[in-house]
Amino acid sequence: MHTIALRFLAWMLLIFAAEATASLSAQTAQQTTAKQTSAVSASPVAKPPAKSDGAPAPTRAAMLRGAYGPYRANNDLLYYHLDIRVDPEKQFLSGKNTIRFKMLRDGARIQLDLRDSLTIDKILWNATPLKYQRDTGAVFVDFPRTLRAGQVYSIDFYYSGHPDEYGRFGDITFKKDAAGHPWINTACEGDGASMWWPNKDQWRDEVENMDISVAIPNELVDVSNGKLVGKTDLGDGYTRWDWHVSYPINNYDVSLNIGSYVHFADKLGDLPLDFYVLPEELEKAKVQFAQAKGMLEAYQHYFGPYPFARDGYKLIEAPYTGMEHQSAVTYGNLFKNGYMGRDWTGVGISPRFDFIIIHESGHEWFGNSITAADPSDMWIHEGWTTYLESLYVEYRWGKNDAIKYLGGLKPKVENLRPIVAERGVNAEPDEDQYFKGALMINTLRSVVNDDAKWWPLLHNFYQHFKYQNILTGDVVTYFNQQTGMNLTPVFDQYLRHAHIPRLELLFGEAPGMVMYKWNADESSFAMPVRVGAPGHWQIIYPTTEWQWMQTPLTKEQFQVATDLYYVDVNKQ
Ligand SMILES: [Zn+2]
């Protein structure tokens, strides 16, 4: 102990020297500015960039779309009936959305949304036309008298026009398939459902259920969300397809898929599985879509029954890669494994399964059933669903392959900005929400360090929040309560700062001892981590203050389990 104490004293001096050097090189790093990598790195952790460095100032349209203002907060959505006609040749929509809502406060005005490219034909309250004011995508609807808190009201919002094609998947696209038939699809997450239909276009509030009626030329098929109620020949060359959604649904999940679809079906227990593809893809689809069953079995194993059993599960071919439309997942992954035929995480595991079937369907649990209440907290959709990919791998091929799959995500992480974006301005986080989000959840599993606790924790977390719209704080509170740990600084470091924690290791000249601490933005950051030698890991409990431990390992031999914890390591 005597020599150890002496060495300890000597090291304290070393640390002061090391910290002085680190702070000097941090300044240099900020001047030369290098991209922070997720790999084990000896470069110092620079301060995260200020919010204003990364994100542009929100536009008025983004603020109107993103804020849960007084004319949204004064009411609670109950029901939509979207009842429209789609003319493929004119690329024209017309019809109405019946919107039923309960007032939560007395008021004579509510906020709805519809993009300026579409015309408002009229808004009726029973037979009374309502006045309205349009403002860059928002529609403020005024009533002739005060609506009373607790009362339920219904309006019919008539609209028409040529919607704009915009964004990654076009929001709504009027295409032709290879045979020259119309192929019309929606995918509007981000830009918002008000790109093509009038609604209360935000994430916090959802209708309890919904009807979708779509009139299209007789020879076409519409596949929307929910259960097919029936179709009616309108006698004018058009047929109306009626779908009923019997669960809460996000606006951006509401979808049209209009084409020359052919249908085939299967069942998983009592759950109807319905598949819609273009005729020329039928044989390929019958092979590829068989993966849906194994996917459902895996997710049901971890989280409980498929969330939308009454509506069934559907997989629908679309002209873009894919989207998690509730109970009507769209698919455009070339009927190949991996992502568009590529090894998605580059470690040889992704080619075993169809990335789009596994990822987009995972959103039925995280994204559609549990929904973020603001796009700022979208990691609740994407971080969790990316983690679900690894659960699918674990269910099929075991933990080692799951950890390997997750490790393949690391090169995709940029660590340039926090995962949680600015709230209330319709700000979508960077792609780090996917990969870093999943790596953080895997880190939490190692922190809990007991799979007998981890699996029930995941299951109960999902069950506790299913069909709800939640924020990051809800997740953190739940995990803190259920684990009895204070995980707040851990969540905050990964979600609210650009950089991941770095384990500082300081070795003496002779073997026998190592000093350690976390370098993190969260001053109270504390997280156990496995160190030492693989197969003989030892758990230490570093904080942001220096501690020390004895070790028989040399600096070169001493390792950190970075496949189980997403952290940087700096050995000195
Ligand atoms: Zn996703």
Tab-separated table of C-alpha atoms and ligand atoms in Angstrom, residues 359 363 382 434, ligand 1:
chain	number	residue	atom	x	y	z
A	359	HIS	CA	-36.829	-1.885	-40.088
A	363	HIS	CA	-41.905	1.043	-36.424
A	382	GLU	CA	-35.594	5.698	-35.162
A	434	TYR	CA	-30.806	6.023	-35.783
B	1	ZN	ZN	-37.159	4.305	-39.546
